[in-house]
Short mmCIF file of C-alpha atoms and ligand atoms in Angstrom, two decimals:
data_model
loop_
_atom_site.label_atom_id
_atom_site.label_comp_id
_atom_site.label_asym_id
_atom_site.label_seq_id
_atom_site.Cartn_x
_atom_site.Cartn_y
_atom_site.Cartn_z
CA MET I 861 -73.79 128.69 21.21
CA THR I 862 -76.96 129.03 20.64
CA THR I 863 -79.67 127.54 18.36
CA TYR I 864 -79.77 130.93 16.16
CA LEU I 865 -76.52 129.88 13.97
CA ASN I 866 -76.49 128.70 10.69
CA ALA I 867 -75.42 125.45 10.38
CA ASP I 868 -75.32 122.75 8.07
CA LEU I 869 -74.72 119.76 9.59
CA HIS I 870 -75.58 117.36 6.93
CA CYS I 871 -74.24 117.39 2.48
CA HIS I 872 -73.45 114.95 0.23
CA SER I 873 -70.59 115.45 -2.33
CA THR I 874 -69.16 113.81 -6.16
CA VAL I 875 -67.35 111.04 -2.75
CA SER I 876 -70.23 109.27 -2.70
CA ASP I 877 -73.56 110.44 -3.89
CA GLY I 878 -73.79 114.32 -4.68
CA THR I 879 -72.74 116.33 -7.90
CA LEU I 880 -70.71 118.80 -6.49
CA ALA I 881 -67.48 118.75 -6.09
CA PRO I 882 -66.02 119.77 -1.52
CA GLU I 883 -64.92 122.58 -2.41
CA VAL I 884 -66.95 123.39 -4.89
CA LEU I 885 -70.17 122.30 -1.77
CA ALA I 886 -68.06 124.84 0.29
CA ALA I 887 -68.27 127.94 -1.73
CA ARG I 888 -71.66 127.71 -2.05
CA ALA I 889 -72.39 127.15 1.76
CA LYS I 890 -70.53 129.94 2.37
CA THR I 891 -72.30 131.76 -0.36
CA GLN I 892 -75.30 130.83 0.79
CA GLY I 893 -74.97 132.53 4.11
CA VAL I 894 -73.60 129.18 6.51
CA GLU I 895 -71.51 129.97 9.58
CA LEU I 896 -70.75 126.22 10.26
CA TRP I 897 -70.25 123.85 8.27
CA VAL I 898 -70.35 119.04 7.82
CA LEU I 899 -69.48 117.24 4.59
CA THR I 900 -71.80 114.06 5.76
CA ASP I 901 -71.31 111.84 2.29
CA HIS I 902 -72.37 107.96 2.61
CA ASP I 903 -70.68 106.06 4.54
CA GLU I 904 -66.96 107.48 3.19
CA ILE I 905 -64.72 110.08 5.03
CA GLY I 906 -62.24 110.50 1.89
CA GLY I 907 -63.34 114.38 1.26
CA GLN I 908 -62.21 115.03 4.37
CA GLN I 909 -59.67 115.92 3.99
CA ARG I 910 -60.60 118.44 0.80
CA ALA I 911 -63.90 119.85 2.41
CA THR I 912 -61.96 121.24 6.06
CA PRO I 913 -59.25 123.16 4.93
CA THR I 914 -61.35 124.97 2.01
CA ALA I 915 -64.52 125.63 4.74
CA GLN I 916 -62.06 127.01 7.02
CA ALA I 917 -60.10 129.64 4.56
CA LEU I 918 -63.68 130.52 3.32
CA GLY I 919 -64.23 132.13 7.02
CA LEU I 920 -66.56 129.30 8.09
CA ALA I 921 -66.42 126.29 11.14
CA TYR I 922 -66.45 123.46 10.36
CA LEU I 923 -66.99 120.16 11.84
CA SER I 924 -65.98 116.45 10.14
CA GLY I 925 -68.68 114.27 9.06
CA VAL I 926 -69.86 110.83 8.25
CA GLU I 927 -73.72 109.87 7.55
CA ILE I 928 -73.66 105.56 7.89
CA SER I 929 -76.50 103.76 6.25
CA VAL I 930 -77.57 101.18 9.25
CA SER I 931 -79.91 98.00 9.11
CA PHE I 932 -82.93 98.33 11.78
CA ALA I 933 -86.18 96.01 11.91
CA GLY I 934 -85.58 95.67 8.09
CA LYS I 935 -85.26 99.41 6.89
CA THR I 936 -82.19 101.19 6.27
CA VAL I 937 -80.87 103.77 8.75
CA HIS I 938 -79.00 106.59 7.17
CA ILE I 939 -77.50 107.66 11.37
CA VAL I 940 -74.87 111.21 10.94
CA GLY I 941 -71.85 111.25 13.24
CA LEU I 942 -70.51 114.30 14.34
CA GLY I 943 -67.34 116.56 15.47
CA PHE I 944 -64.96 112.11 14.96
CA ASP I 945 -61.06 112.28 14.51
CA THR I 946 -61.26 111.58 10.81
CA ASP I 947 -57.54 108.96 11.18
CA ASN I 948 -59.38 107.11 13.76
CA ALA I 949 -58.87 103.20 12.19
CA PRO I 950 -61.92 101.83 13.96
CA LEU I 951 -63.88 103.91 12.74
CA GLN I 952 -62.10 103.51 9.03
CA ALA I 953 -62.43 99.98 9.60
CA GLY I 954 -65.89 99.85 9.53
CA LEU I 955 -67.10 102.80 6.50
CA LEU I 956 -65.01 100.34 4.91
CA ALA I 957 -66.54 97.34 5.89
CA THR I 958 -69.95 99.30 4.60
CA ARG I 959 -68.83 100.20 1.36
CA GLY I 960 -67.33 96.66 0.58
CA GLY I 961 -70.43 95.02 -0.25
CA ARG I 962 -71.84 98.00 -2.47
CA GLY I 963 -70.24 97.13 -5.97
CA GLN I 964 -71.92 93.09 -5.87
CA ARG I 965 -75.01 95.01 -4.95
CA ALA I 966 -75.26 97.43 -7.97
CA GLN I 967 -74.53 94.21 -11.00
CA GLU I 968 -77.70 92.44 -8.94
CA MET I 969 -79.91 95.73 -9.27
CA SER I 970 -78.78 96.18 -12.76
CA GLU I 971 -79.07 92.37 -13.73
CA GLN I 972 -83.53 93.02 -11.93
CA LEU I 973 -83.41 95.65 -14.08
CA ALA I 974 -82.75 94.32 -17.43
CA ARG I 975 -85.05 91.55 -16.66
CA VAL I 976 -88.07 94.45 -16.84
CA GLY I 977 -86.58 95.63 -20.02
CA ILE I 978 -83.78 97.94 -19.15
CA PRO I 979 -80.47 96.69 -19.92
CA ASP I 980 -76.87 98.29 -18.99
CA GLU I 981 -77.45 100.09 -16.14
CA TYR I 982 -74.61 99.61 -14.32
CA GLN I 983 -72.25 100.47 -17.22
CA GLY I 984 -74.58 103.47 -17.39
CA ALA I 985 -74.06 104.65 -13.76
CA LEU I 986 -70.78 104.66 -13.35
CA LYS I 987 -70.29 107.36 -15.24
CA PHE I 988 -71.80 109.56 -12.83
CA VAL I 989 -69.78 107.52 -10.50
CA GLY I 990 -67.13 110.45 -9.26
CA ASN I 991 -65.91 108.15 -5.25
CA PRO I 992 -65.72 103.49 -6.71
CA GLU I 993 -66.74 102.53 -3.87
CA LEU I 994 -69.95 104.48 -2.70
CA ILE I 995 -71.61 103.37 -5.90
CA SER I 996 -75.54 104.29 -4.79
CA ARG I 997 -78.95 103.91 -6.57
CA THR I 998 -78.29 107.41 -6.91
CA HIS I 999 -76.64 106.96 -10.24
CA PHE I 1000 -78.46 104.73 -11.25
CA ALA I 1001 -81.39 106.93 -10.71
CA ARG I 1002 -79.47 109.62 -12.84
CA PHE I 1003 -78.56 107.60 -15.41
CA LEU I 1004 -83.03 106.17 -16.03
CA VAL I 1005 -83.69 109.67 -16.00
CA GLU I 1006 -80.56 110.47 -18.55
CA ARG I 1007 -81.89 107.55 -21.31
CA GLY I 1008 -85.25 109.17 -20.58
CA THR I 1009 -86.73 106.41 -18.37
CA CYS I 1010 -88.37 108.08 -16.14
CA LYS I 1011 -88.99 112.72 -15.92
CA ASP I 1012 -86.60 113.33 -12.76
CA THR I 1013 -85.18 110.70 -9.75
CA ASN I 1014 -87.90 110.43 -7.55
CA GLU I 1015 -89.97 108.91 -10.35
CA VAL I 1016 -87.37 105.94 -10.68
CA PHE I 1017 -87.37 106.27 -6.79
CA ARG I 1018 -91.02 105.56 -6.36
CA LYS I 1019 -91.62 103.28 -10.34
CA TYR I 1020 -87.86 101.48 -9.43
CA LEU I 1021 -85.40 101.74 -7.30
CA SER I 1022 -87.40 101.67 -3.45
CA GLU I 1023 -88.73 98.59 -1.30
CA GLY I 1024 -90.19 96.41 -3.61
CA LYS I 1025 -89.76 97.54 -6.96
CA PRO I 1026 -88.10 95.78 -9.73
CA GLY I 1027 -84.42 97.96 -8.62
CA PHE I 1028 -84.01 96.88 -5.36
CA VAL I 1029 -81.89 94.81 -3.48
CA PRO I 1030 -82.22 93.84 0.06
CA HIS I 1031 -79.08 95.10 1.99
CA ARG I 1032 -77.54 94.30 4.99
CA TRP I 1033 -76.04 97.51 6.37
CA ALA I 1034 -73.44 98.14 9.30
CA THR I 1035 -75.57 97.78 12.59
CA LEU I 1036 -76.82 99.90 15.39
CA LYS I 1037 -74.68 99.77 17.49
CA ASP I 1038 -72.12 99.10 15.96
CA ALA I 1039 -72.16 102.53 13.72
CA VAL I 1040 -72.86 104.50 16.56
CA SER I 1041 -69.87 103.29 18.87
CA TRP I 1042 -67.54 103.83 15.17
CA ILE I 1043 -68.31 107.19 15.95
CA THR I 1044 -68.45 107.68 19.42
CA GLN I 1045 -65.71 106.15 20.05
CA ALA I 1046 -63.52 108.14 17.40
CA LYS I 1047 -64.42 111.24 20.15
CA GLY I 1048 -67.63 111.66 17.40
CA LEU I 1049 -71.03 112.41 17.89
CA ALA I 1050 -74.47 110.37 16.91
CA VAL I 1051 -77.56 111.96 15.37
CA ILE I 1052 -80.85 109.45 14.04
CA ALA I 1053 -80.82 111.82 10.08
CA HIS I 1054 -84.06 112.12 8.84
CA PRO I 1055 -85.91 109.97 11.12
CA ALA I 1056 -89.62 110.68 8.65
CA ARG I 1057 -88.41 108.99 6.29
CA TYR I 1058 -88.10 105.48 7.97
CA GLY I 1059 -92.20 104.65 7.83
CA PHE I 1060 -91.70 102.99 11.01
CA THR I 1061 -94.55 102.16 13.87
CA ALA I 1062 -94.51 103.74 16.71
CA ASN I 1063 -93.85 100.83 18.63
CA GLU I 1064 -90.67 100.59 15.55
CA GLU I 1065 -89.91 104.43 15.71
CA TYR I 1066 -89.43 104.04 19.82
CA ALA I 1067 -87.03 100.87 19.63
CA LEU I 1068 -85.03 102.30 17.02
CA PHE I 1069 -84.89 106.00 19.67
CA ASP I 1070 -84.71 104.37 22.29
CA GLU I 1071 -81.97 101.79 21.87
CA PHE I 1072 -79.42 104.52 20.03
CA LYS I 1073 -79.84 106.29 22.97
CA THR I 1074 -78.44 102.52 24.74
CA HIS I 1075 -75.39 102.19 22.22
CA GLY I 1076 -74.74 106.26 23.47
CA GLY I 1077 -76.28 107.82 20.84
CA ARG I 1078 -76.95 111.75 21.30
CA GLY I 1079 -78.31 113.50 19.05
CA VAL I 1080 -81.82 113.98 16.11
CA GLU I 1081 -82.16 115.85 13.36
CA VAL I 1082 -85.58 117.97 13.78
CA MET I 1083 -84.61 120.80 10.66
CA THR I 1084 -84.35 118.82 8.12
CA GLY I 1085 -84.79 118.82 4.35
CA SER I 1086 -86.68 115.41 4.00
CA HIS I 1087 -88.47 116.58 6.14
CA SER I 1088 -92.01 118.56 5.97
CA ALA I 1089 -93.02 121.53 8.38
CA ALA I 1090 -94.60 119.30 10.59
CA GLU I 1091 -92.68 116.53 11.15
CA CYS I 1092 -90.02 118.95 12.52
CA LEU I 1093 -92.24 120.01 14.64
CA ARG I 1094 -92.87 115.89 15.75
CA TYR I 1095 -89.50 115.71 15.31
CA ALA I 1096 -89.15 119.18 18.53
CA ASP I 1097 -91.07 116.41 19.88
CA THR I 1098 -89.52 113.47 19.90
CA ALA I 1099 -85.92 115.56 21.08
CA ARG I 1100 -87.43 116.92 24.61
CA GLU I 1101 -89.37 112.76 25.05
CA PHE I 1102 -85.06 111.15 24.52
CA SER I 1103 -83.67 114.18 25.57
CA LEU I 1104 -81.76 114.35 22.42
CA ALA I 1105 -79.59 117.00 21.01
CA ALA I 1106 -80.31 119.23 17.89
CA SER I 1107 -79.42 119.30 14.63
CA ARG I 1108 -79.95 120.76 11.45
CA GLY I 1109 -79.01 120.44 7.73
CA SER I 1110 -80.32 120.05 4.02
CA ASP I 1111 -79.35 117.02 2.72
CA PHE I 1112 -77.94 118.92 -0.30
CA HIS I 1113 -77.11 116.73 -3.08
CA SER I 1114 -76.96 119.04 -5.94
CA PRO I 1115 -78.31 122.39 -7.05
CA GLU I 1116 -80.59 120.33 -9.91
CA GLU I 1117 -82.07 117.88 -7.87
CA SER I 1118 -81.94 119.45 -4.13
CA ARG I 1119 -85.66 121.32 -2.95
CA THR I 1120 -83.70 122.38 0.35
CA GLU I 1121 -80.59 124.91 -0.16
CA LEU I 1122 -77.58 124.98 1.48
CA GLY I 1123 -78.08 127.28 4.91
CA ALA I 1124 -81.81 127.41 3.75
CA LEU I 1125 -83.50 125.61 6.43
CA PRO I 1126 -85.63 127.87 9.21
CA LEU I 1127 -83.48 127.58 12.36
CA LEU I 1128 -83.50 125.26 15.36
CA PRO I 1129 -86.81 125.52 18.31
CA GLY I 1130 -84.72 128.76 20.97
CA ASP I 1131 -85.27 125.97 23.64
CA LEU I 1132 -83.51 122.70 22.27
CA THR I 1133 -80.20 121.41 23.07
CA PRO I 1134 -78.05 122.52 19.49
CA VAL I 1135 -75.92 119.45 18.67
CA TRP I 1136 -72.69 122.35 18.00
CA GLU I 1137 -72.98 123.02 21.64
CA LEU I 1138 -72.35 119.63 22.74
CA LEU I 1139 -69.43 119.58 19.46
CA GLN I 1140 -67.84 123.07 20.63
CA ASP I 1141 -64.01 121.60 21.85
CA ARG I 1142 -64.55 119.38 18.20
CA ILE I 1143 -65.16 122.54 16.36
CA GLN I 1144 -62.58 123.57 13.29
CA ALA I 1145 -62.21 127.19 13.33
CA PRO I 1146 -62.01 129.14 10.19
CA THR I 1147 -58.09 130.81 9.33
CA ALA I 1148 -60.21 133.95 7.44
CA HIS I 1149 -62.64 135.99 8.36
P1 LIG J 948 -78.51 103.77 -1.29
O1 LIG J 948 -77.31 104.41 0.01
O2 LIG J 948 -77.67 102.64 -2.35
O3 LIG J 948 -78.28 102.92 -1.12
O4 LIG J 948 -78.74 105.22 -1.95
C1 LIG J 948 -79.48 105.77 -1.39
C2 LIG J 948 -79.61 107.62 -1.47
O5 LIG J 948 -80.99 108.01 -2.26
C3 LIG J 948 -80.36 108.69 -0.40
O6 LIG J 948 -79.53 109.15 0.77
C4 LIG J 948 -81.01 109.80 -1.23
O7 LIG J 948 -79.23 110.52 -2.17
C5 LIG J 948 -81.48 108.74 -2.31
N1 LIG J 948 -82.69 108.93 -2.26
C6 LIG J 948 -83.71 107.86 -1.85
N2 LIG J 948 -84.87 108.09 -1.39
C7 LIG J 948 -85.18 108.83 -2.83
C8 LIG J 948 -86.20 109.70 -3.57
N3 LIG J 948 -87.05 108.44 -3.04
N4 LIG J 948 -85.94 110.42 -4.61
C9 LIG J 948 -84.75 110.81 -4.79
N5 LIG J 948 -83.10 110.86 -3.72
C10 LIG J 948 -83.41 109.43 -3.28
MN1 LIG J 949 -77.84 110.34 -0.68
MN1 LIG J 950 -79.75 109.69 4.20
MN1 LIG J 951 -77.61 112.23 3.45
#
């Protein structure tokens, strides 16, 4: 398998903070020309049993997927897991624990926003939540747009929900070592998601990649909807430097909010090893064409 494959290995459904159901996303991926597809909900694999057969029946190849929230060097880092066994008990337990603090965090976010004159955010955000265990900042952002506080979710994050802003609550997620271990012991492959998003110094970023490799991580997202064209080139170099396989994923959340459509990114540079080359025996083949 080469890099010349329309693979989209990163997106979100209503099972986390996307607005489309897994089945609807699968159909959209097919329409957009995706050949190999992965649903990667945050900290949750409850959508996999819905995504897999739907994708296969539509003629898509499928890999299991998840995006795990990790705390590293004082920031939140996302680790994508691909091609793992979805019935693996330690992985399921780790994800359950990672989801665990979200309810309390959301209550605290709501209390902080009330103090700056924005009451009842928790109740309002719940209207947008598809999975009660997965209340996220995105759901808060959608309600703040609906009530007219901001014009779009980007503005909400900038003014209220990012670090240092009134609605931000620091949170302890999984460790890098745990997240990579949960994925790899379940026969999956761990990938650093959208590395340009973290705002790390050069030293912190080196430490992230170095420790990730030490723990058994093997891939990095090079082509992602979260990167500029220049950042895609830069992390292609990082993949070469650290001998990591490369991944490609839109990080699609919603037709209204996402700037990158499913399957619409440029292909990976031809000299890189695509992650799907390392996962060939984990790919679930289409059942229809
Ligand atoms: P959480 O896991 O609750 O911390 O929420 C993180 C999610 O917020 C990410 O997965 C994105 O979907 C969303 N997000 C983060 N930053 C932004 C932003 N600047 N604009 C829009 N959505 C964002
Ligand atoms: Mn998200
Ligand atoms: Mn992410
Ligand atoms: Mn994502």
